[in-house]
Short mmCIF file of C-alpha atoms in Angstrom, two decimals:
data_model
loop_
_atom_site.label_atom_id
_atom_site.label_comp_id
_atom_site.label_asym_id
_atom_site.label_seq_id
_atom_site.Cartn_x
_atom_site.Cartn_y
_atom_site.Cartn_z
CA MET A 1301 82.53 4.40 -133.64
CA GLY A 1302 81.54 8.06 -133.79
CA ILE A 1303 82.06 11.08 -135.98
CA VAL A 1304 85.20 12.08 -137.90
CA ALA A 1305 86.16 14.98 -140.14
CA GLY A 1306 88.27 15.25 -143.28
CA LEU A 1307 89.91 18.55 -144.09
CA ASP A 1308 91.18 19.24 -147.62
CA SER A 1309 93.31 22.35 -148.05
CA SER A 1310 93.57 22.70 -151.83
CA PRO A 1311 95.44 25.49 -153.68
CA ASP A 1312 92.26 27.64 -153.65
CA PHE A 1313 90.08 26.66 -150.71
CA THR A 1314 89.50 24.56 -147.59
CA ARG A 1315 86.74 21.95 -147.69
CA ILE A 1316 85.68 20.04 -144.57
CA VAL A 1317 83.42 16.98 -144.54
CA VAL A 1318 82.06 15.51 -141.31
CA CYS A 1319 81.31 11.79 -141.66
CA ASP A 1320 79.94 8.84 -139.77
CA ALA A 1321 83.07 6.87 -138.86
CA ASP A 1322 81.48 3.48 -139.58
CA THR A 1323 79.77 4.09 -142.94
CA GLY A 1324 81.42 7.23 -144.37
CA ALA A 1325 78.04 8.94 -144.77
CA VAL A 1326 78.54 12.71 -145.01
CA LEU A 1327 76.72 14.47 -142.16
CA LYS A 1328 77.88 18.08 -142.58
CA GLN A 1329 80.17 20.12 -144.83
CA GLY A 1330 82.06 23.40 -144.62
CA TYR A 1331 83.86 25.48 -147.24
CA ALA A 1332 85.93 28.66 -147.42
CA GLN A 1333 88.20 30.26 -150.01
CA HIS A 1334 91.80 31.01 -149.01
CA PRO A 1335 92.24 34.77 -148.47
CA VAL A 1336 94.68 34.90 -151.40
CA GLU A 1337 94.26 36.54 -154.82
CA GLY A 1338 94.69 34.15 -157.75
CA ARG A 1339 97.22 31.35 -157.53
CA PRO A 1340 100.54 32.93 -156.50
CA SER A 1341 103.75 30.91 -156.28
CA ASP A 1342 104.37 32.14 -152.72
CA VAL A 1343 101.70 31.90 -150.00
CA ASP A 1344 101.82 32.74 -146.30
CA PRO A 1345 100.64 29.44 -144.74
CA GLN A 1346 98.60 31.44 -142.22
CA ALA A 1347 96.13 31.87 -145.11
CA TRP A 1348 95.42 28.13 -144.91
CA LEU A 1349 94.65 28.42 -141.19
CA LEU A 1350 92.35 31.40 -141.76
CA SER A 1351 90.23 29.56 -144.33
CA LEU A 1352 90.27 26.44 -142.14
CA GLY A 1353 88.82 28.48 -139.27
CA GLU A 1354 86.17 29.97 -141.53
CA ALA A 1355 85.22 26.58 -143.02
CA ALA A 1356 84.90 25.08 -139.53
CA GLY A 1357 82.66 27.92 -138.29
CA GLY A 1358 79.18 27.50 -136.88
CA GLY A 1359 80.10 24.52 -134.70
CA LEU A 1360 80.84 22.27 -137.69
CA LEU A 1361 83.33 20.15 -135.72
CA GLU A 1362 81.11 19.70 -132.65
CA GLY A 1363 81.18 16.06 -131.57
CA VAL A 1364 84.03 15.16 -133.94
CA GLN A 1365 86.49 12.69 -132.41
CA ALA A 1366 89.23 12.64 -135.07
CA ILE A 1367 90.41 14.77 -137.98
CA GLY A 1368 92.36 13.81 -141.09
CA VAL A 1369 94.15 16.40 -143.22
CA SER A 1370 94.83 16.34 -146.93
CA SER A 1371 96.51 19.22 -148.68
CA GLN A 1372 97.95 20.42 -151.95
CA GLN A 1373 101.10 18.60 -152.96
CA ASN A 1374 104.44 20.14 -153.86
CA ALA A 1375 104.10 23.02 -151.36
CA VAL A 1376 107.14 23.32 -149.12
CA VAL A 1377 107.16 25.35 -145.89
CA PRO A 1378 110.69 26.31 -144.81
CA LEU A 1379 110.99 26.95 -141.06
CA ASP A 1380 113.84 28.33 -138.95
CA ALA A 1381 115.18 26.63 -135.83
CA GLN A 1382 112.40 28.23 -133.73
CA GLY A 1383 109.63 26.91 -136.00
CA ASN A 1384 108.86 30.25 -137.67
CA THR A 1385 108.44 30.50 -141.44
CA VAL A 1386 111.62 31.73 -143.10
CA ARG A 1387 109.60 32.99 -146.07
CA PRO A 1388 106.16 32.25 -147.55
CA ALA A 1389 105.53 28.66 -148.61
CA LEU A 1390 106.66 27.81 -152.14
CA VAL A 1391 103.57 26.33 -153.80
CA GLY A 1392 102.09 25.47 -157.18
CA GLY A 1393 103.59 24.33 -160.47
CA ASP A 1394 106.32 26.95 -160.11
CA LYS A 1395 107.81 27.02 -163.61
CA ARG A 1396 110.46 29.44 -162.30
CA ALA A 1397 112.27 26.37 -160.90
CA GLN A 1398 112.76 24.65 -164.28
CA VAL A 1399 116.45 25.59 -164.46
CA ALA A 1400 116.91 24.35 -160.89
CA ALA A 1401 115.36 20.99 -161.89
CA ALA A 1402 117.85 20.60 -164.75
CA ASP A 1403 120.70 21.56 -162.37
CA LEU A 1404 119.70 18.85 -159.91
CA VAL A 1405 119.38 16.18 -162.60
CA ASP A 1406 122.94 16.94 -163.73
CA ALA A 1407 124.29 17.24 -160.17
CA LEU A 1408 123.36 13.64 -159.30
CA GLY A 1409 124.49 12.22 -162.62
CA GLY A 1410 121.38 12.12 -164.77
CA ARG A 1411 117.78 10.98 -164.86
CA GLU A 1412 118.50 7.32 -164.16
CA ALA A 1413 120.44 8.19 -160.99
CA TRP A 1414 117.39 10.07 -159.67
CA ALA A 1415 114.99 7.31 -160.66
CA GLN A 1416 117.11 4.77 -158.80
CA ALA A 1417 117.45 7.06 -155.77
CA VAL A 1418 113.87 8.19 -155.18
CA GLY A 1419 111.69 6.81 -157.97
CA CYS A 1420 111.28 10.07 -159.86
CA VAL A 1421 113.21 12.63 -161.87
CA PRO A 1422 113.08 16.20 -160.45
CA GLN A 1423 110.36 18.42 -161.92
CA ALA A 1424 110.00 22.16 -161.39
CA ALA A 1425 107.09 21.73 -158.97
CA GLN A 1426 108.74 19.33 -156.53
CA PRO A 1427 109.99 20.43 -153.10
CA VAL A 1428 113.55 19.23 -153.77
CA THR A 1429 113.72 21.48 -156.83
CA LYS A 1430 112.25 24.44 -154.96
CA LEU A 1431 115.05 24.10 -152.40
CA ARG A 1432 117.66 24.40 -155.16
CA TRP A 1433 115.80 27.48 -156.50
CA LEU A 1434 115.83 28.98 -152.99
CA VAL A 1435 119.60 28.57 -152.69
CA LYS A 1436 120.19 30.26 -156.05
CA ASN A 1437 117.71 33.12 -155.59
CA GLU A 1438 117.30 33.70 -151.84
CA PRO A 1439 120.50 32.40 -150.24
CA ASP A 1440 119.85 34.11 -146.89
CA ALA A 1441 116.44 32.40 -146.57
CA ALA A 1442 117.99 29.09 -147.61
CA ALA A 1443 120.74 29.45 -144.98
CA ARG A 1444 118.16 30.08 -142.23
CA THR A 1445 116.03 27.07 -143.20
CA ALA A 1446 116.35 24.44 -140.47
CA VAL A 1447 113.11 22.43 -140.87
CA LEU A 1448 111.23 21.34 -144.00
CA LEU A 1449 107.50 20.62 -143.94
CA GLN A 1450 104.88 20.15 -146.63
CA ALA A 1451 101.46 21.79 -146.46
CA HIS A 1452 99.66 18.90 -144.74
CA ASP A 1453 102.59 18.37 -142.33
CA TRP A 1454 102.43 22.05 -141.32
CA LEU A 1455 98.64 22.00 -140.85
CA VAL A 1456 98.78 18.84 -138.70
CA TRP A 1457 101.56 20.40 -136.63
CA GLN A 1458 99.50 23.57 -136.12
CA LEU A 1459 96.36 21.62 -135.14
CA LEU A 1460 98.40 19.75 -132.53
CA GLY A 1461 99.71 23.00 -131.03
CA ARG A 1462 103.18 22.96 -132.66
CA PRO A 1463 104.68 20.04 -130.68
CA VAL A 1464 108.38 19.14 -130.77
CA ARG A 1465 107.55 16.04 -132.84
CA ARG A 1466 106.72 16.72 -136.47
CA THR A 1467 105.24 14.01 -138.66
CA THR A 1468 104.26 13.18 -142.23
CA ASP A 1469 103.03 10.10 -144.10
CA ARG A 1470 104.44 7.92 -146.87
CA GLY A 1471 102.17 9.47 -149.51
CA GLY A 1472 103.22 13.04 -148.84
CA ALA A 1473 106.89 12.14 -148.35
CA SER A 1474 106.99 10.28 -151.69
CA GLY A 1475 106.32 13.51 -153.60
CA THR A 1476 109.21 15.49 -152.10
CA GLY A 1477 112.04 14.19 -154.28
CA TYR A 1478 114.08 13.28 -151.20
CA TRP A 1479 112.19 10.23 -149.90
CA SER A 1480 112.20 6.85 -151.63
CA ALA A 1481 108.98 4.85 -151.92
CA ALA A 1482 111.09 1.78 -152.71
CA THR A 1483 113.21 1.88 -149.54
CA GLY A 1484 110.79 3.76 -147.29
CA GLY A 1485 113.53 6.15 -146.20
CA TYR A 1486 114.75 9.71 -146.66
CA ARG A 1487 117.72 10.54 -148.87
CA THR A 1488 119.18 13.29 -146.70
CA ASP A 1489 122.10 13.59 -149.12
CA LEU A 1490 119.63 14.90 -151.70
CA VAL A 1491 118.36 17.54 -149.27
CA GLU A 1492 121.96 18.67 -148.84
CA LEU A 1493 122.52 18.55 -152.61
CA ALA A 1494 119.53 20.86 -153.12
CA LEU A 1495 119.66 23.11 -150.04
CA GLY A 1496 123.38 23.20 -149.40
CA HIS A 1497 123.02 21.87 -145.84
CA GLN A 1498 120.96 19.41 -143.81
CA ALA A 1499 117.53 20.24 -142.40
CA MET A 1500 115.19 18.49 -139.99
CA LEU A 1501 112.60 16.35 -141.75
CA PRO A 1502 109.29 15.12 -140.32
CA GLU A 1503 109.01 11.57 -139.03
CA VAL A 1504 107.19 9.30 -141.51
CA ILE A 1505 104.43 7.47 -139.64
CA GLY A 1506 102.21 4.59 -140.78
CA PRO A 1507 98.91 4.97 -142.70
CA SER A 1508 96.75 4.13 -139.67
CA ASP A 1509 98.93 5.89 -137.06
CA ALA A 1510 97.84 9.01 -135.22
CA ALA A 1511 100.07 12.09 -135.46
CA GLY A 1512 98.89 13.04 -131.98
CA THR A 1513 96.02 14.37 -129.91
CA THR A 1514 95.05 18.00 -129.42
CA PRO A 1515 94.86 19.47 -125.88
CA GLU A 1516 91.07 19.04 -126.20
CA GLY A 1517 91.48 15.30 -126.87
CA LEU A 1518 90.84 15.37 -130.62
CA LEU A 1519 92.84 12.70 -132.46
CA ILE A 1520 94.70 13.88 -135.57
CA SER A 1521 95.66 11.22 -138.13
CA ALA A 1522 98.82 11.16 -140.23
CA GLY A 1523 97.45 13.29 -143.08
CA THR A 1524 98.52 12.93 -146.70
CA GLY A 1525 98.74 14.67 -150.08
CA GLU A 1526 95.63 15.44 -152.15
CA THR A 1527 96.34 12.78 -154.79
CA MET A 1528 96.66 10.01 -152.20
CA ALA A 1529 93.66 11.26 -150.23
CA ALA A 1530 91.47 11.37 -153.36
CA ALA A 1531 92.49 7.80 -154.28
CA PHE A 1532 91.64 6.68 -150.72
CA GLY A 1533 88.32 8.56 -150.80
CA LEU A 1534 87.38 6.90 -154.10
CA GLY A 1535 88.17 3.52 -152.59
CA ILE A 1536 90.41 2.34 -155.43
CA GLY A 1537 92.44 -0.84 -155.07
CA LEU A 1538 94.53 -3.27 -157.09
CA GLY A 1539 93.35 -3.38 -160.71
CA ASP A 1540 92.06 0.20 -160.57
CA ALA A 1541 93.49 3.22 -162.39
CA VAL A 1542 92.41 6.85 -162.12
CA VAL A 1543 92.53 9.16 -165.13
CA SER A 1544 92.20 12.83 -164.16
CA LEU A 1545 91.09 15.24 -166.86
CA GLY A 1546 92.43 18.69 -166.09
CA ALA A 1547 94.15 21.11 -168.48
CA SER A 1548 96.89 18.49 -168.25
CA GLY A 1549 96.12 14.84 -167.51
CA SER A 1550 97.34 12.26 -165.06
CA VAL A 1551 97.03 8.50 -164.85
CA MET A 1552 97.69 6.66 -161.61
CA ALA A 1553 97.09 3.12 -160.42
CA VAL A 1554 97.45 1.08 -157.24
CA HIS A 1555 100.39 -1.30 -157.36
CA PRO A 1556 102.00 -3.52 -154.71
CA GLU A 1557 105.55 -2.29 -155.33
CA ALA A 1558 107.47 0.86 -156.22
CA LEU A 1559 108.42 1.25 -159.89
CA VAL A 1560 111.79 2.61 -160.98
CA ASP A 1561 111.62 4.30 -164.39
CA SER A 1562 114.79 5.77 -165.82
CA THR A 1563 112.87 7.65 -168.54
CA GLY A 1564 111.20 9.80 -165.88
CA MET A 1565 107.72 9.16 -167.29
CA ILE A 1566 106.62 7.32 -164.13
CA THR A 1567 106.68 9.10 -160.79
CA SER A 1568 106.79 6.45 -158.09
CA LEU A 1569 104.53 7.68 -155.28
CA ALA A 1570 103.30 5.86 -152.19
CA ASP A 1571 99.59 5.79 -151.42
CA ALA A 1572 97.70 6.34 -148.14
CA THR A 1573 97.27 2.63 -147.37
CA GLY A 1574 100.77 1.14 -147.47
CA MET A 1575 100.67 0.34 -151.21
CA HIS A 1576 102.17 2.27 -154.13
CA LEU A 1577 100.71 4.77 -156.57
CA PRO A 1578 102.74 5.10 -159.78
CA VAL A 1579 101.69 8.22 -161.72
CA VAL A 1580 102.15 9.16 -165.38
CA THR A 1581 101.40 12.73 -166.43
CA THR A 1582 100.47 14.18 -169.81
CA LEU A 1583 100.80 17.92 -170.37
CA ASN A 1584 97.81 18.04 -172.70
CA ALA A 1585 94.29 16.93 -171.84
CA VAL A 1586 91.36 19.35 -171.58
CA ARG A 1587 93.52 22.17 -173.00
CA THR A 1588 93.29 20.20 -176.27
CA LEU A 1589 89.49 20.43 -176.16
CA ARG A 1590 89.48 24.10 -175.19
CA GLY A 1591 91.89 24.98 -177.98
CA THR A 1592 89.76 23.14 -180.54
CA ALA A 1593 86.57 24.80 -179.28
CA GLU A 1594 88.19 28.25 -179.67
CA LEU A 1595 89.43 27.37 -183.15
CA LEU A 1596 85.91 26.34 -184.17
CA GLY A 1597 84.32 29.40 -182.57
CA LEU A 1598 82.44 27.39 -179.94
CA SER A 1599 81.70 28.90 -176.55
CA ASP A 1600 81.98 25.80 -174.36
CA LEU A 1601 83.03 22.15 -174.26
CA GLU A 1602 79.42 20.89 -174.28
CA SER A 1603 79.02 22.43 -177.75
CA LEU A 1604 82.28 20.80 -178.88
CA SER A 1605 81.04 17.45 -177.56
CA ASP A 1606 77.70 17.80 -179.37
CA LEU A 1607 79.52 18.63 -182.60
CA ALA A 1608 81.92 15.70 -182.20
CA MET A 1609 79.00 13.29 -181.86
CA LYS A 1610 77.95 14.23 -185.43
CA SER A 1611 81.15 12.60 -186.67
CA THR A 1612 81.99 8.88 -186.44
CA PRO A 1613 84.79 6.94 -184.68
CA GLY A 1614 88.07 7.63 -186.44
CA SER A 1615 87.01 11.19 -187.38
CA HIS A 1616 87.02 10.34 -191.12
CA GLY A 1617 90.77 9.73 -190.92
CA LEU A 1618 91.67 12.92 -189.02
CA VAL A 1619 94.24 12.32 -186.26
CA LEU A 1620 95.27 14.99 -183.77
CA LEU A 1621 98.50 14.45 -181.84
CA PRO A 1622 97.62 16.82 -178.99
CA TYR A 1623 101.12 17.92 -177.99
CA LEU A 1624 100.15 21.59 -177.81
CA GLU A 1625 102.40 22.48 -174.86
CA GLY A 1626 105.12 20.06 -175.81
CA GLU A 1627 104.61 16.73 -174.05
CA ARG A 1628 105.94 14.79 -171.10
CA THR A 1629 104.46 11.39 -172.07
CA PRO A 1630 106.09 10.72 -174.48
CA SER A 1631 109.03 13.00 -173.66
CA LEU A 1632 108.77 15.61 -176.41
CA PRO A 1633 109.24 18.89 -174.52
CA HIS A 1634 109.86 21.09 -177.55
CA THR A 1635 107.40 19.66 -180.06
CA ALA A 1636 104.02 20.99 -181.21
CA GLY A 1637 100.71 19.33 -182.00
CA THR A 1638 100.11 17.61 -185.34
CA LEU A 1639 96.91 17.30 -187.39
CA ALA A 1640 97.19 14.45 -189.90
CA GLY A 1641 94.84 12.81 -192.40
CA LEU A 1642 93.50 15.96 -194.05
CA ARG A 1643 91.44 15.14 -197.12
CA ARG A 1644 88.70 17.15 -198.72
CA GLU A 1645 85.97 14.97 -197.20
CA SER A 1646 87.53 15.08 -193.69
CA MET A 1647 87.78 18.90 -193.60
CA LYS A 1648 84.62 19.44 -191.60
CA ALA A 1649 84.16 20.96 -188.19
CA GLU A 1650 82.58 17.84 -186.67
CA HIS A 1651 85.52 15.65 -187.70
CA LEU A 1652 88.04 18.04 -186.10
CA ALA A 1653 85.89 18.19 -182.98
CA ARG A 1654 85.87 14.38 -182.76
CA ALA A 1655 89.61 14.19 -183.49
CA SER A 1656 90.29 16.47 -180.48
CA PHE A 1657 88.46 14.06 -178.14
CA GLU A 1658 90.06 10.99 -179.67
CA GLY A 1659 93.52 12.60 -179.60
CA MET A 1660 93.18 13.53 -175.92
CA LEU A 1661 91.94 10.05 -174.96
CA CYS A 1662 94.60 8.28 -177.07
CA GLY A 1663 97.28 10.39 -175.38
CA LEU A 1664 95.94 9.26 -171.99
CA ALA A 1665 95.76 5.66 -173.27
CA ASP A 1666 99.47 5.97 -174.09
CA ALA A 1667 100.03 6.95 -170.44
CA LEU A 1668 97.98 3.95 -169.27
CA ASP A 1669 100.12 1.71 -171.49
CA VAL A 1670 103.28 3.02 -169.83
CA LEU A 1671 101.95 1.57 -166.56
CA ARG A 1672 100.62 -1.61 -168.16
CA GLY A 1673 104.05 -2.12 -169.76
CA ARG A 1674 105.56 -2.23 -166.27
CA GLY A 1675 103.19 -4.93 -165.04
CA VAL A 1676 100.50 -2.70 -163.52
CA GLU A 1677 97.11 -4.39 -163.77
CA VAL A 1678 94.30 -2.16 -165.09
CA ARG A 1679 90.86 -3.79 -164.98
CA ARG A 1680 88.84 -0.58 -164.72
CA VAL A 1681 89.48 3.14 -165.06
CA PHE A 1682 87.97 5.85 -162.85
CA LEU A 1683 87.51 9.01 -164.93
CA LEU A 1684 87.66 12.28 -162.95
CA GLY A 1685 87.16 15.94 -163.87
CA ALA A 1686 84.32 18.01 -165.30
CA ALA A 1687 85.14 16.83 -168.85
CA ALA A 1688 84.37 13.24 -167.79
CA GLU A 1689 80.68 14.20 -167.93
CA LEU A 1690 80.83 15.06 -171.66
CA THR A 1691 79.00 12.65 -173.99
CA ALA A 1692 81.91 12.54 -176.46
CA VAL A 1693 84.29 11.48 -173.67
CA GLN A 1694 81.97 8.85 -172.25
CA SER A 1695 81.14 7.35 -175.65
CA ALA A 1696 84.79 6.94 -176.71
CA ALA A 1697 86.76 6.35 -173.48
CA PRO A 1698 85.83 2.69 -172.74
CA SER A 1699 86.70 1.40 -176.22
CA ILE A 1700 89.89 3.51 -176.53
CA PHE A 1701 91.11 2.54 -173.03
CA GLY A 1702 90.00 -1.03 -173.67
CA THR A 1703 88.44 -1.43 -170.24
CA GLN A 1704 85.46 -0.65 -168.04
CA VAL A 1705 85.21 3.08 -167.25
CA VAL A 1706 83.71 4.38 -164.01
CA VAL A 1707 82.57 8.01 -163.82
CA PRO A 1708 82.04 8.87 -160.13
CA GLN A 1709 79.59 11.55 -159.11
CA PRO A 1710 81.38 14.86 -158.40
CA ALA A 1711 82.49 15.05 -154.76
CA ASP A 1712 85.49 16.23 -152.76
CA TYR A 1713 87.18 12.84 -152.67
CA ALA A 1714 90.33 14.26 -151.08
CA ALA A 1715 88.34 15.47 -148.05
CA LEU A 1716 86.51 12.12 -147.92
CA GLY A 1717 89.85 10.29 -148.05
CA ALA A 1718 91.16 12.42 -145.20
CA ALA A 1719 88.04 11.61 -143.17
CA ARG A 1720 88.42 7.88 -143.90
CA GLN A 1721 92.03 8.08 -142.70
CA ALA A 1722 90.82 9.76 -139.49
CA ALA A 1723 88.27 6.95 -138.96
CA TRP A 1724 91.04 4.37 -139.47
CA ALA A 1725 93.36 5.99 -136.92
CA LEU A 1726 90.47 6.40 -134.48
CA GLY A 1727 89.43 2.75 -134.84
CA VAL A 1728 93.00 1.53 -134.35
CA SER A 1729 93.38 3.71 -131.23
CA GLN A 1730 90.14 2.24 -129.85
CA GLY A 1731 91.10 -1.33 -130.79
CA THR A 1732 88.14 -1.77 -133.16
CA LEU A 1733 90.07 -1.68 -136.47
CA ASP A 1734 93.11 -3.55 -137.77
CA PRO A 1735 96.11 -1.29 -138.57
CA ARG A 1736 96.45 -3.18 -141.89
CA ASN A 1737 92.84 -2.81 -143.05
CA PRO A 1738 91.10 0.57 -143.45
CA PRO A 1739 87.40 1.00 -142.66
CA ALA A 1740 85.19 -0.43 -145.41
CA TRP A 1741 83.28 2.68 -146.40
CA GLN A 1742 80.76 2.61 -149.22
CA GLY A 1743 82.46 3.45 -152.51
CA ALA A 1744 81.65 6.41 -154.71
CA THR A 1745 78.28 6.55 -156.46
CA ALA A 1746 79.17 6.20 -160.12
CA GLN A 1747 78.12 5.59 -163.70
CA VAL A 1748 79.70 2.43 -165.14
CA LEU A 1749 80.49 2.30 -168.88
CA GLU A 1750 81.54 -0.87 -170.73
CA PRO A 1751 83.43 -1.02 -174.06
CA GLY A 1752 81.05 -3.73 -175.28
CA GLU A 1753 80.70 -4.11 -179.02
CA GLU A 1754 82.58 -0.85 -179.61
CA LEU A 1755 85.87 -2.33 -178.37
CA ALA A 1756 87.17 -3.26 -181.84
CA VAL A 1757 86.24 0.18 -183.20
CA GLY A 1758 88.02 1.95 -180.34
CA GLN A 1759 91.13 -0.15 -180.79
CA ALA A 1760 91.15 0.73 -184.52
CA VAL A 1761 90.99 4.44 -183.56
CA ARG A 1762 93.87 3.83 -181.18
CA GLN A 1763 95.93 2.07 -183.84
CA GLN A 1764 95.32 4.95 -186.27
CA PHE A 1765 96.66 7.36 -183.60
CA VAL A 1766 99.70 5.17 -182.83
CA SER A 1767 100.58 4.91 -186.53
CA VAL A 1768 100.58 8.70 -186.94
CA ARG A 1769 102.53 9.14 -183.70
CA GLU A 1770 105.20 6.66 -184.80
CA GLN A 1771 105.47 8.26 -188.25
CA THR A 1772 105.77 11.75 -186.79
CA HIS A 1773 107.88 10.93 -183.69
CA PRO A 1774 109.52 7.57 -184.38
CA GLY A 1775 110.61 5.73 -181.24
CA ALA A 1776 109.08 8.33 -178.93
CA PHE A 1777 108.31 5.68 -176.29
CA ARG A 1778 111.66 3.91 -176.42
CA SER A 1779 113.75 4.52 -173.31
#
């Protein structure tokens, strides 16, 4: 079919992969940092174009027939009626909008009203919440805002030469807080609730649709958010879940329908294929390991892992509830972590090291169980993040999760997912691919870990954790 490119504009950099459209084999790659210091909450979107240009230098895109774009989620680009930015894009976690999130929850009548409306409860990072923050703090900018785009929408629009038609995809739209994955439509009343007036929103096109063609004849696919692109790049399907180990953690799985969760623990996103991608987030994952390493005077997580392996499953009765930053799953925003089971024989560094790994993994297993409890099938778990390579994680995760664990080789799966989307749109435009079935690229190279004989041991560790959690925070998972 030819050659396609996937462009991933993350919070820090632009990565481009050029792939064979039939097999997904990576032919060339480009990379450039955004010309921005640190991770500010406000970014001129021109910075994304500058790094894109640098990453594509040296003729990287020569011969490419189609481009897919993935980009950081939660960034919102407010434009005026002429298509100019009203102010820099509001990006990142943006804790400054926490009060605005609470305002919006109350304004619609509570968490359940939001869950029913759009499948999620407003969080500080979401575009809908940032609009409310804008009204309260920069009313002039809010009043001039006539068009709302996300980062990947804006990049696609720029690549196409800023046409009158502006587009997005289901995946990106589902993270805004004003589009419902269940109904497949915008809730423009929620835009007005947040912004104080209506604004133009991009047209939501299908997963295999093209957003347009550049003047040079280059096809641009719909684009999507980084989470959806990474899932598509990994090649996950029904029965698969992805556990991402960052400072905080997230658990997502492919599901055939949107989930409505009045507790707010599940965010009901759409994926990049026409399916759904319910997500559960924990505030504490690798930060638990880093905190323990600092406490024990260790310089890195590899040393913590080595020390933990000197202990045994169950950490000699030590249980760490890793709610160091409060917690979202379960909803305990104002709590702190708990270390239980201290006895003279358990007060050793290796047992605390092991308890930090088991506590982190049990917290993520709780998040998996939130999805399982709503009928989401989980036959295997893809484990992502640098910490997934640690021996202590790999030895405990399969038995604690109670399922096969797949550890893919490190790669920019969001860029690969964007490239796969480009190949899909190109194939459909040429009549060689079905709009309902994406190209069957080879999946990620991975290490596969089975729970095996350790399953009963891991489930005992899990039960020990649950008992302490229920004693300390009774009914924490009851809605």
